[in-house]
Short mmCIF file of C-alpha atoms in Angstrom, two decimals:
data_model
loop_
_atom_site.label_atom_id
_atom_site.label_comp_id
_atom_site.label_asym_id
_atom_site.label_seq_id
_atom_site.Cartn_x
_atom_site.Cartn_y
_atom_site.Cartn_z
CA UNK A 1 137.64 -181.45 48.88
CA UNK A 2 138.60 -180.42 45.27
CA UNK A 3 142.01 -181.72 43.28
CA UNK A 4 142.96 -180.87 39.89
CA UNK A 5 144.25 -184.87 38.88
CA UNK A 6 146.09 -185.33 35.41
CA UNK A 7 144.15 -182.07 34.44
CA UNK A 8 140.89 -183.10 35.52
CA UNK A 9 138.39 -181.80 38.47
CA UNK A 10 137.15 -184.10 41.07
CA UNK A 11 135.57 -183.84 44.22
CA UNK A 12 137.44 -186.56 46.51
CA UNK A 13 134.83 -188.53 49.21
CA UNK A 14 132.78 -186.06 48.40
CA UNK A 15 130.05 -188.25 49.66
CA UNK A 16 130.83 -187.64 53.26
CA UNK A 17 128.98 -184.54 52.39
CA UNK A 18 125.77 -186.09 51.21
CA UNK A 19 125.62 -188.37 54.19
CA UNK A 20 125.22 -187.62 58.39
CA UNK A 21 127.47 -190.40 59.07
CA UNK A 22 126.23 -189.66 62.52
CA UNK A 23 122.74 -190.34 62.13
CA UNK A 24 122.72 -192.19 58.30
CA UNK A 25 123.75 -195.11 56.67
CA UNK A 26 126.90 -194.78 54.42
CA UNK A 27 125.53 -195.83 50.74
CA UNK A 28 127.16 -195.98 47.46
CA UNK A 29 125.31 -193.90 44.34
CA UNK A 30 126.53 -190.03 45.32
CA UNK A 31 129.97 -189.83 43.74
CA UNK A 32 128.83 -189.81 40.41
CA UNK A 33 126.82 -186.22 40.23
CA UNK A 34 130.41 -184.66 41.55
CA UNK A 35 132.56 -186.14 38.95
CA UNK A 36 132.96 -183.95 35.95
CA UNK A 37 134.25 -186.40 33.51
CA UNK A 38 131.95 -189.70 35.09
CA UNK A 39 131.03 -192.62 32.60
CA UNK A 40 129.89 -195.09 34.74
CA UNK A 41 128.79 -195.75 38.42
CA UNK A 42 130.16 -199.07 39.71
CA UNK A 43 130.03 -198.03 43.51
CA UNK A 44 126.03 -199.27 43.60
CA UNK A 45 124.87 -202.98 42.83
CA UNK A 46 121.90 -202.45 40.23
CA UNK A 47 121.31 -203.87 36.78
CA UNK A 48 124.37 -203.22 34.25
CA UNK A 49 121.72 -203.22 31.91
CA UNK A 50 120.35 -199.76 33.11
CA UNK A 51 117.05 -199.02 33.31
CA UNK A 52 113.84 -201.29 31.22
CA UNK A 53 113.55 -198.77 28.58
CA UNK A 54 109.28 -199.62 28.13
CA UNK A 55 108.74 -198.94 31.98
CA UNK A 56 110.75 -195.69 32.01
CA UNK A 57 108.61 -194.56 29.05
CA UNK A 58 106.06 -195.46 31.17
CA UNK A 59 106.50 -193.81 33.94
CA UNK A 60 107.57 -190.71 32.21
CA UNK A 61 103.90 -191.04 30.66
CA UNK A 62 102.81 -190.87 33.56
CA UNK A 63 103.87 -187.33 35.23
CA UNK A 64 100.90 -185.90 32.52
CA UNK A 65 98.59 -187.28 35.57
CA UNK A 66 100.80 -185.15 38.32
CA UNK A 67 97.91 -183.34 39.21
CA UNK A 68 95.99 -186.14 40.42
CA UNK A 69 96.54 -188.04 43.88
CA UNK A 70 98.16 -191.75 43.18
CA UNK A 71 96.46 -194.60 43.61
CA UNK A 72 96.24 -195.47 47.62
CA UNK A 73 96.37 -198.85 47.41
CA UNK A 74 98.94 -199.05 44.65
CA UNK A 75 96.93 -201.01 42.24
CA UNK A 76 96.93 -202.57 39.17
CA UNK A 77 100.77 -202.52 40.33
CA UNK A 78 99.78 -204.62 43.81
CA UNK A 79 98.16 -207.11 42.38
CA UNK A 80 100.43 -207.86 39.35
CA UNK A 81 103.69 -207.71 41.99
CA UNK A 82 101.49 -210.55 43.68
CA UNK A 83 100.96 -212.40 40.53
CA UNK A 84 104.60 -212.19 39.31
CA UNK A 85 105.95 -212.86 42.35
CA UNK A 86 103.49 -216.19 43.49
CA UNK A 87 101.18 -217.58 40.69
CA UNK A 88 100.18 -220.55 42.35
CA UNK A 89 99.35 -219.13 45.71
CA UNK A 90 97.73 -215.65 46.43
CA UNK A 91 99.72 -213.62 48.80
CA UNK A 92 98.39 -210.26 47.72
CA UNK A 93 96.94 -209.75 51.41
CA UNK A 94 100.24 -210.02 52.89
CA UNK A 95 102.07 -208.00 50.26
CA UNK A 96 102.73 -204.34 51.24
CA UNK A 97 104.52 -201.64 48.45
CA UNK A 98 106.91 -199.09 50.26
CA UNK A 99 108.84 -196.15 49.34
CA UNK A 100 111.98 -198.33 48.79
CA UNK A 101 112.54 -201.06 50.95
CA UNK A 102 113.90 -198.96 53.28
CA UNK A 103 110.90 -197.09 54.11
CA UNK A 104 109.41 -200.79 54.90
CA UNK A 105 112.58 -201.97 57.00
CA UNK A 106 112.11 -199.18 59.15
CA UNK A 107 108.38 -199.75 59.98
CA UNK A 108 109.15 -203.60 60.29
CA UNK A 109 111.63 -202.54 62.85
CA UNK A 110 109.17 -200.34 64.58
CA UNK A 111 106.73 -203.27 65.02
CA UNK A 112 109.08 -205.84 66.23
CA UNK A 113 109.24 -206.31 70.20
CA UNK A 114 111.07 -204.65 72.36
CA UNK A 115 115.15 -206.03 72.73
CA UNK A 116 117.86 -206.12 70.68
CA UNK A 117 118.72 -206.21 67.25
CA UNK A 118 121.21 -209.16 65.65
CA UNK A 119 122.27 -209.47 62.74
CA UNK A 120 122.67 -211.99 60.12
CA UNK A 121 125.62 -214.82 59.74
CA UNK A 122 128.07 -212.78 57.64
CA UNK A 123 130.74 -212.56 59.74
CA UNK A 124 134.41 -210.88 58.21
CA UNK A 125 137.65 -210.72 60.51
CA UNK A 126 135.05 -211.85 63.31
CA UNK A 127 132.39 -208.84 62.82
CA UNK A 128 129.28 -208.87 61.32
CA UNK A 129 129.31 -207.34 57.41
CA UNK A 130 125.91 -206.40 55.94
CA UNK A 131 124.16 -204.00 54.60
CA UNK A 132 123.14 -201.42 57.33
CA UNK A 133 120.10 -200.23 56.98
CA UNK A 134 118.88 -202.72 59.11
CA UNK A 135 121.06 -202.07 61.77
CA UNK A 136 120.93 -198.32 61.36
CA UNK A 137 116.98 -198.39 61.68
CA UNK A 138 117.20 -200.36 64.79
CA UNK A 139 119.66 -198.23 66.17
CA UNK A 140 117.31 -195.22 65.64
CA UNK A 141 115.20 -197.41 67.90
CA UNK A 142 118.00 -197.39 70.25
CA UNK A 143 118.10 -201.09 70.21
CA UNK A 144 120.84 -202.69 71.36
CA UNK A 145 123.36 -204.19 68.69
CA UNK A 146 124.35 -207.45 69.78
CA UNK A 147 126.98 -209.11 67.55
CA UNK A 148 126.08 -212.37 65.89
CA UNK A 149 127.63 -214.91 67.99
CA UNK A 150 125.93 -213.23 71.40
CA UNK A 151 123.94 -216.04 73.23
CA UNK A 152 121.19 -212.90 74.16
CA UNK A 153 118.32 -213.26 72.44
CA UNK A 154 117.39 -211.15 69.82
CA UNK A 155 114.39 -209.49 68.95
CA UNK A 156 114.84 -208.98 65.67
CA UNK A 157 117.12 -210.10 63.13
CA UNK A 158 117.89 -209.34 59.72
CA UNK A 159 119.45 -211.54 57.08
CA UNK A 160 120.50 -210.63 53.79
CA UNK A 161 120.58 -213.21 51.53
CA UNK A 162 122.70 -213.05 48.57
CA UNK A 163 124.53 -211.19 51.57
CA UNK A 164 125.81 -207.82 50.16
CA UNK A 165 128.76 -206.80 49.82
CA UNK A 166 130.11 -209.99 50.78
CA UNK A 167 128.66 -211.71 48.83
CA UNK A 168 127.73 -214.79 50.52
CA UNK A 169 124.81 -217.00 49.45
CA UNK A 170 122.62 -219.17 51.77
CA UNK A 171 120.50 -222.06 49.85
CA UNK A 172 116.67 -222.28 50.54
CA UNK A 173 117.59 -225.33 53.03
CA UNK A 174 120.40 -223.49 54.40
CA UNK A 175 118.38 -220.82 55.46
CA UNK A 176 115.56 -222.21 57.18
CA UNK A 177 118.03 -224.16 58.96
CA UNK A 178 119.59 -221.21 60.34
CA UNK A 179 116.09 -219.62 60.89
CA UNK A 180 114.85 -222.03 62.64
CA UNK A 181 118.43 -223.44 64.56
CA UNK A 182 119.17 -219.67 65.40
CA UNK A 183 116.51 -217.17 65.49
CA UNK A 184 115.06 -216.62 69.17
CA UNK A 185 111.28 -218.03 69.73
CA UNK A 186 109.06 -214.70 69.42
CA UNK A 187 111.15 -212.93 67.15
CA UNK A 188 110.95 -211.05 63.73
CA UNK A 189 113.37 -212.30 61.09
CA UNK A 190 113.69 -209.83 57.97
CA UNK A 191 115.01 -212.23 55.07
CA UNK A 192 115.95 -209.50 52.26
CA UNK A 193 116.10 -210.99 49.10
CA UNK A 194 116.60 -208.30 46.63
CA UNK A 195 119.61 -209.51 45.19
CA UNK A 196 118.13 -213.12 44.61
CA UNK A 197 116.48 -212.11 41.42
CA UNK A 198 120.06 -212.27 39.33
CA UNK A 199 119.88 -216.28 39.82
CA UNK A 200 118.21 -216.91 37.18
CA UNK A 201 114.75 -217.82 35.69
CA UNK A 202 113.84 -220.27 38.40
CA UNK A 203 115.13 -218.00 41.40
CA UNK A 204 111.66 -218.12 43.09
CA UNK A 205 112.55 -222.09 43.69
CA UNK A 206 115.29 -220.73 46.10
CA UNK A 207 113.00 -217.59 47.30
CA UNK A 208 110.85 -217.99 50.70
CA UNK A 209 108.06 -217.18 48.62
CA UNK A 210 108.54 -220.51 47.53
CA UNK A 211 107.77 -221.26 51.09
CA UNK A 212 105.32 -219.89 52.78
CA UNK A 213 103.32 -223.04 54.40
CA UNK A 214 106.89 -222.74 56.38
CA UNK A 215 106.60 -219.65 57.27
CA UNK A 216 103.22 -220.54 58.40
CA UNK A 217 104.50 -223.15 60.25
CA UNK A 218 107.58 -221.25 62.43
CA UNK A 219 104.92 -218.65 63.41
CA UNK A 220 102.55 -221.21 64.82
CA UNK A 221 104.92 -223.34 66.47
CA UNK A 222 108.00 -220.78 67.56
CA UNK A 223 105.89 -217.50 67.07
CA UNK A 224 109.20 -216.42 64.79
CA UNK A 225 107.67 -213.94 62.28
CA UNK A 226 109.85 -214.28 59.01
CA UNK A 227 109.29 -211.24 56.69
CA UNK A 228 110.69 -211.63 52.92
CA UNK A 229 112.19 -207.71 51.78
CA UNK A 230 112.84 -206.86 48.39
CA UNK A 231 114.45 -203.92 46.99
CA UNK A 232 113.18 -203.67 43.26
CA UNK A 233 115.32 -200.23 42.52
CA UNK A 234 118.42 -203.15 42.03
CA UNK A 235 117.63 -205.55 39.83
CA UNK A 236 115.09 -203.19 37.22
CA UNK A 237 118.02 -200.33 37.93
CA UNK A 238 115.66 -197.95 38.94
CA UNK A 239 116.62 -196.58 42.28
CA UNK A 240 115.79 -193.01 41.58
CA UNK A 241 111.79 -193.62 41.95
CA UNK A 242 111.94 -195.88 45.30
CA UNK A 243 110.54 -199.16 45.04
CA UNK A 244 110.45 -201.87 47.97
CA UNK A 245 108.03 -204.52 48.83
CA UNK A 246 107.52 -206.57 52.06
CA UNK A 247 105.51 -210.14 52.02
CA UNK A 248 104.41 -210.28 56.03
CA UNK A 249 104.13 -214.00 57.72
CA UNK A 250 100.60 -213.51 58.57
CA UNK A 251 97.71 -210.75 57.03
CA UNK A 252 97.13 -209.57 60.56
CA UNK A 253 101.41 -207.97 60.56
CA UNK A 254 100.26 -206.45 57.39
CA UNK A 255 97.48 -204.92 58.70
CA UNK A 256 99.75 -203.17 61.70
CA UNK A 257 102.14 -202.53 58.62
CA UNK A 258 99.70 -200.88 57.07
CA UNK A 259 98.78 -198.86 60.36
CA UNK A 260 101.88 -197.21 60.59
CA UNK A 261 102.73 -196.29 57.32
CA UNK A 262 101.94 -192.95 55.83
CA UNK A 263 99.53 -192.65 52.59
CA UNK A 264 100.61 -192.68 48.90
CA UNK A 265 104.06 -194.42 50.03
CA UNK A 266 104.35 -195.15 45.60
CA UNK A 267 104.12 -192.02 43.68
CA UNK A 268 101.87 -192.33 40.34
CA UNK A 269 105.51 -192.88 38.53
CA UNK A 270 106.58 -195.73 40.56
CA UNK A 271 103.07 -197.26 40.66
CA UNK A 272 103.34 -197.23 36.25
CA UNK A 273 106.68 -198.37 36.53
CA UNK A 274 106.16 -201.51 38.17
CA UNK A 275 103.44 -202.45 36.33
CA UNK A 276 104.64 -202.09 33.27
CA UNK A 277 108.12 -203.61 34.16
CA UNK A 278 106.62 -206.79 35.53
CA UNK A 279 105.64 -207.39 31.63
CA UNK A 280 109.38 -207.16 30.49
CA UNK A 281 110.14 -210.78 30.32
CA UNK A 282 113.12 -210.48 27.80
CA UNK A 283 114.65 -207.49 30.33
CA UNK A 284 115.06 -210.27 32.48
CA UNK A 285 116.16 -212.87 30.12
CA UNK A 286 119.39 -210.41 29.08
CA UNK A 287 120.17 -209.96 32.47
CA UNK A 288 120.55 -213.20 33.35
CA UNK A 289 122.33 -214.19 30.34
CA UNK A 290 125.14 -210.53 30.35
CA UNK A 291 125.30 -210.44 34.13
CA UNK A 292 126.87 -213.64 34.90
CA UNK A 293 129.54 -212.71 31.66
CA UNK A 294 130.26 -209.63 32.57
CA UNK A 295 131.20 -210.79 35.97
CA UNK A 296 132.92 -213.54 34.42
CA UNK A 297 134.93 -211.11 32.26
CA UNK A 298 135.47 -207.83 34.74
CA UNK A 299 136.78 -211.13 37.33
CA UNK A 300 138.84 -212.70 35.06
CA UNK A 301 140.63 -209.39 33.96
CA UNK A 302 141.19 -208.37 37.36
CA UNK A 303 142.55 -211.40 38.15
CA UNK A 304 145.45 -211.57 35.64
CA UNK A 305 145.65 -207.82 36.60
CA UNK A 306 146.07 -208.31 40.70
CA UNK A 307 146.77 -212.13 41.05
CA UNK A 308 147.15 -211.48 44.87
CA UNK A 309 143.49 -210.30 45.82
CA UNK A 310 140.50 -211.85 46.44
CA UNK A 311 137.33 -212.02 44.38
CA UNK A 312 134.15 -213.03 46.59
CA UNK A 313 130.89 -213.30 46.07
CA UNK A 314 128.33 -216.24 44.45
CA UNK A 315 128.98 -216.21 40.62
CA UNK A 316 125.17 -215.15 39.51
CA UNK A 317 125.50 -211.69 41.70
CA UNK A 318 125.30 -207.90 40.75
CA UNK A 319 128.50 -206.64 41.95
CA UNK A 320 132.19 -208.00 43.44
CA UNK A 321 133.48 -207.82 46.24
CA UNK A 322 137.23 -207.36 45.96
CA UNK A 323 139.60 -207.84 49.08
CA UNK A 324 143.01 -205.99 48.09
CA UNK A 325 144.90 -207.21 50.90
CA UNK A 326 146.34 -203.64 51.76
CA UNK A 327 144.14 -200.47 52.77
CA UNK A 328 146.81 -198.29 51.74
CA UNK A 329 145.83 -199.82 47.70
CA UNK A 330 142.46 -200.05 48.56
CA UNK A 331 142.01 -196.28 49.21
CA UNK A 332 144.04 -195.79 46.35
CA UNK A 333 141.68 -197.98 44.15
CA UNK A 334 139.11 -195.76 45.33
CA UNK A 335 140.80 -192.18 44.35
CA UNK A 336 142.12 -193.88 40.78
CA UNK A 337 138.38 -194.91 40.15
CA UNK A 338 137.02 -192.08 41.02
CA UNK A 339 140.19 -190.11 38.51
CA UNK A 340 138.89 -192.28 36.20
CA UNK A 341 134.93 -191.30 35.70
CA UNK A 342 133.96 -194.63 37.19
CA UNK A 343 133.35 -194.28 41.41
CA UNK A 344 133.38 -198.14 43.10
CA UNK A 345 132.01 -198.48 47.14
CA UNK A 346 135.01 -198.66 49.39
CA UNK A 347 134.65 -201.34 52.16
CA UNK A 348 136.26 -198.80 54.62
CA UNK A 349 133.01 -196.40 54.98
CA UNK A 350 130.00 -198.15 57.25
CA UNK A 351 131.57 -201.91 56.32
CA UNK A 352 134.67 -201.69 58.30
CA UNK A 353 136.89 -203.01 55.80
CA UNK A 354 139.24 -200.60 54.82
CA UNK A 355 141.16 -203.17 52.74
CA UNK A 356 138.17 -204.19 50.36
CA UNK A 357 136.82 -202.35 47.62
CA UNK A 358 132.67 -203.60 45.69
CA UNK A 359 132.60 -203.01 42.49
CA UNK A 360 129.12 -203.15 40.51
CA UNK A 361 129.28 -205.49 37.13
CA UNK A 362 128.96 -203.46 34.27
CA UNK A 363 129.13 -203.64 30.55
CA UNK A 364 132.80 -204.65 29.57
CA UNK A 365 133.61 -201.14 27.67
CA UNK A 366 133.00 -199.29 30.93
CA UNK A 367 135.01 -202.11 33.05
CA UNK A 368 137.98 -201.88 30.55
CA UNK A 369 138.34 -197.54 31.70
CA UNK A 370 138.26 -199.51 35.72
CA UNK A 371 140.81 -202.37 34.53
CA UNK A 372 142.64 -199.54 33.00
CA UNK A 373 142.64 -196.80 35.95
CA UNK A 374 143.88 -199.56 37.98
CA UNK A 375 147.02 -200.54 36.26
CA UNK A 376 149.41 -198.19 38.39
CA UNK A 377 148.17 -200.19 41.83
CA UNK A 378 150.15 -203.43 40.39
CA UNK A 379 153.68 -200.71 40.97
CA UNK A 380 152.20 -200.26 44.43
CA UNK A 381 152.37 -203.54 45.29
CA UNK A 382 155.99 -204.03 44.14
#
């Protein structure tokens, strides 16, 4: 619905519109195009850094070949994603390209056996909190949900590690523990790993990639089939083209992938997007080094703002994931932000937790107008 607030127009939840919350996963990155006075979206977690300005030129370049079909087998882009992601070990014939990750999560789903779906160890006021895709494409399945503590055995299970929104983080050790200590024998494991990237210039060391004589190994001896998911529209801030990858645990589950997935998944644009962005090593560089201050700064302000919440999440991550302690100033975070130019994700839409609030991490002049917007919720409180 419409209010006029301190003179200026804004279309409140106006993303229960966009979405079938029947039939679709509630997701952040709608607000903004409803908000007449918006300056910044902090309700997704992609790069503050916006888009790699040489790949967007690139792509852009690209639309003068619109009348041609795009390449079918998304190369050069394939083979340079392969290269990037694993120089020592070729794993280009178990890498597949998708139309977002999500596209890819819901054929992976498709393959998996028959059972239910479980997912992954996040677990906030005893119920599972992750991103839902997963869940939601199983449930299109009409899998059974089982929660993550059920002794039934899963068929598939999905773990998303940096965990959003929470925000927890699972070491490499950590997580083939749990893999291999939890995961049912004859199951498929979906490790995503798309917010891993923001760790820094050695964040392949803590990737599965890093890994794969393991994976290997649980497939021979457990039949477990561990897939690694990344979402690439997060960390190059491009989420408008659709850009997902999936690195199977053996070439024949690629092959089957493969099978079931429609031609020209990458349009030509994505396809000269990631291969010129995979050349942007100093894109990366300044995300690593403003990220983790911008989180440092946007926390520390909030803190001395709202001593009484919570601020969760590994220190290296895209977003934050703020527990307010009170839904009643959580939803009114939410409107304020929104007032403001600058929508955040409430925790009360698909999450369950109506008292938290994510917010992305963005450049500190945009975070000031959020620091700002939220001044009144300290009377609130009193």
């Amino acid at each position: 619905y419409q209010r006029r607030v301190r003179g200026v127009k804004i279309l409140f939840f106006s993303i229960m519109h966009v979405w079938n919350t029947q039939t679709q996963a509630y997701h952040g990155g709608q607000d903004w195009r409803f908000i007449s006075n918006f300056a910044c979206d902090f309700s997704v977690t992609t790069n503050g850094l916006g888009t790699p300005q040489k790949a967007l030129e690139k792509a852009k370049q690209s639309l003068s070949e619109i009348e041609h079909y795009p390449s079918a087998d998304f190369e050069p882009a394939k083979t340079s994603l392969a290269k990037w992601l694993s120089p020592d070990k070729d794993i280009k014939d178990r890498l597949a390209l998708g139309n977002g990750a999500s596209e890819l999560i819901d054929i992976i789903t498709r393959m998996a056996p028959p059972g239910p779906f479980k997912p992954g160890p996040s677990i906030v006021h005893g119920a599972p909190v992750q991103y839902k895709e997963y869940q939601r494409a199983s449930e299109a399945q009409d899998r059974v949900v089982l929660n993550p503590g059920d002794s039934t055995k899963e068929a598939i299970r999905a773990i998303i590690n940096p965990n959003n929104p929470t925000g927890d983080y699972l070491s490499l050790t950590e997580i083939k523990d749990f893999i291999q200590n939890h995961c049912a024998e004859g199951s498929f494991v979906m490790v995503d790993e798309s917010m891993l990237p923001w760790a820094g210039a050695k964040w392949i060391e803590e990737s599965l990639i890093s890994s794969m004589d393991w994976i290997d190994q649980i497939y021979v001896n457990k039949n477990i089939s561990v897939w690694i998911i990344h979402s690439w529209t997060k960390i190059w801030a491009c989420p408008g083209i659709r850009l997902g990858s999936a690195i199977a645990p053996t070439t024949k589950h690629l092959k089957e992938l493969q099978r079931k997935q429609v031609p020209w998944s990458l349009n030509t644009a994505a396809i000269a997007f990631l291969e010129e962005v995979l050349k942007d090593d100093d894109y990366m560089q300044q995300t690593w080094e403003k990220n983790l201050s911008w989180r440092n700064y946007g926390v520390k302000k909030l803190q001395e703002q709202h001593p009484k919440w919570k601020f969760n999440g590994a220190p290296f991550i895209s977003w934050v994931w703020i527990d307010m302690c009170d839904k009643e100033v959580a939803n009114n975070a939410v409107i304020l932000a929104k007032q403001a130019g600058v929508p955040v994700r409430p925790g009360s839409q698909g999450y369950n937790c109506p008292t938290c609030v994510r917010i992305g991490v963005r450049e500190p002049k945009f975070q000031d107008i959020l620091i700002k917007a939220w001044e009144s919720l300290i009377l609130s409180l009193i």
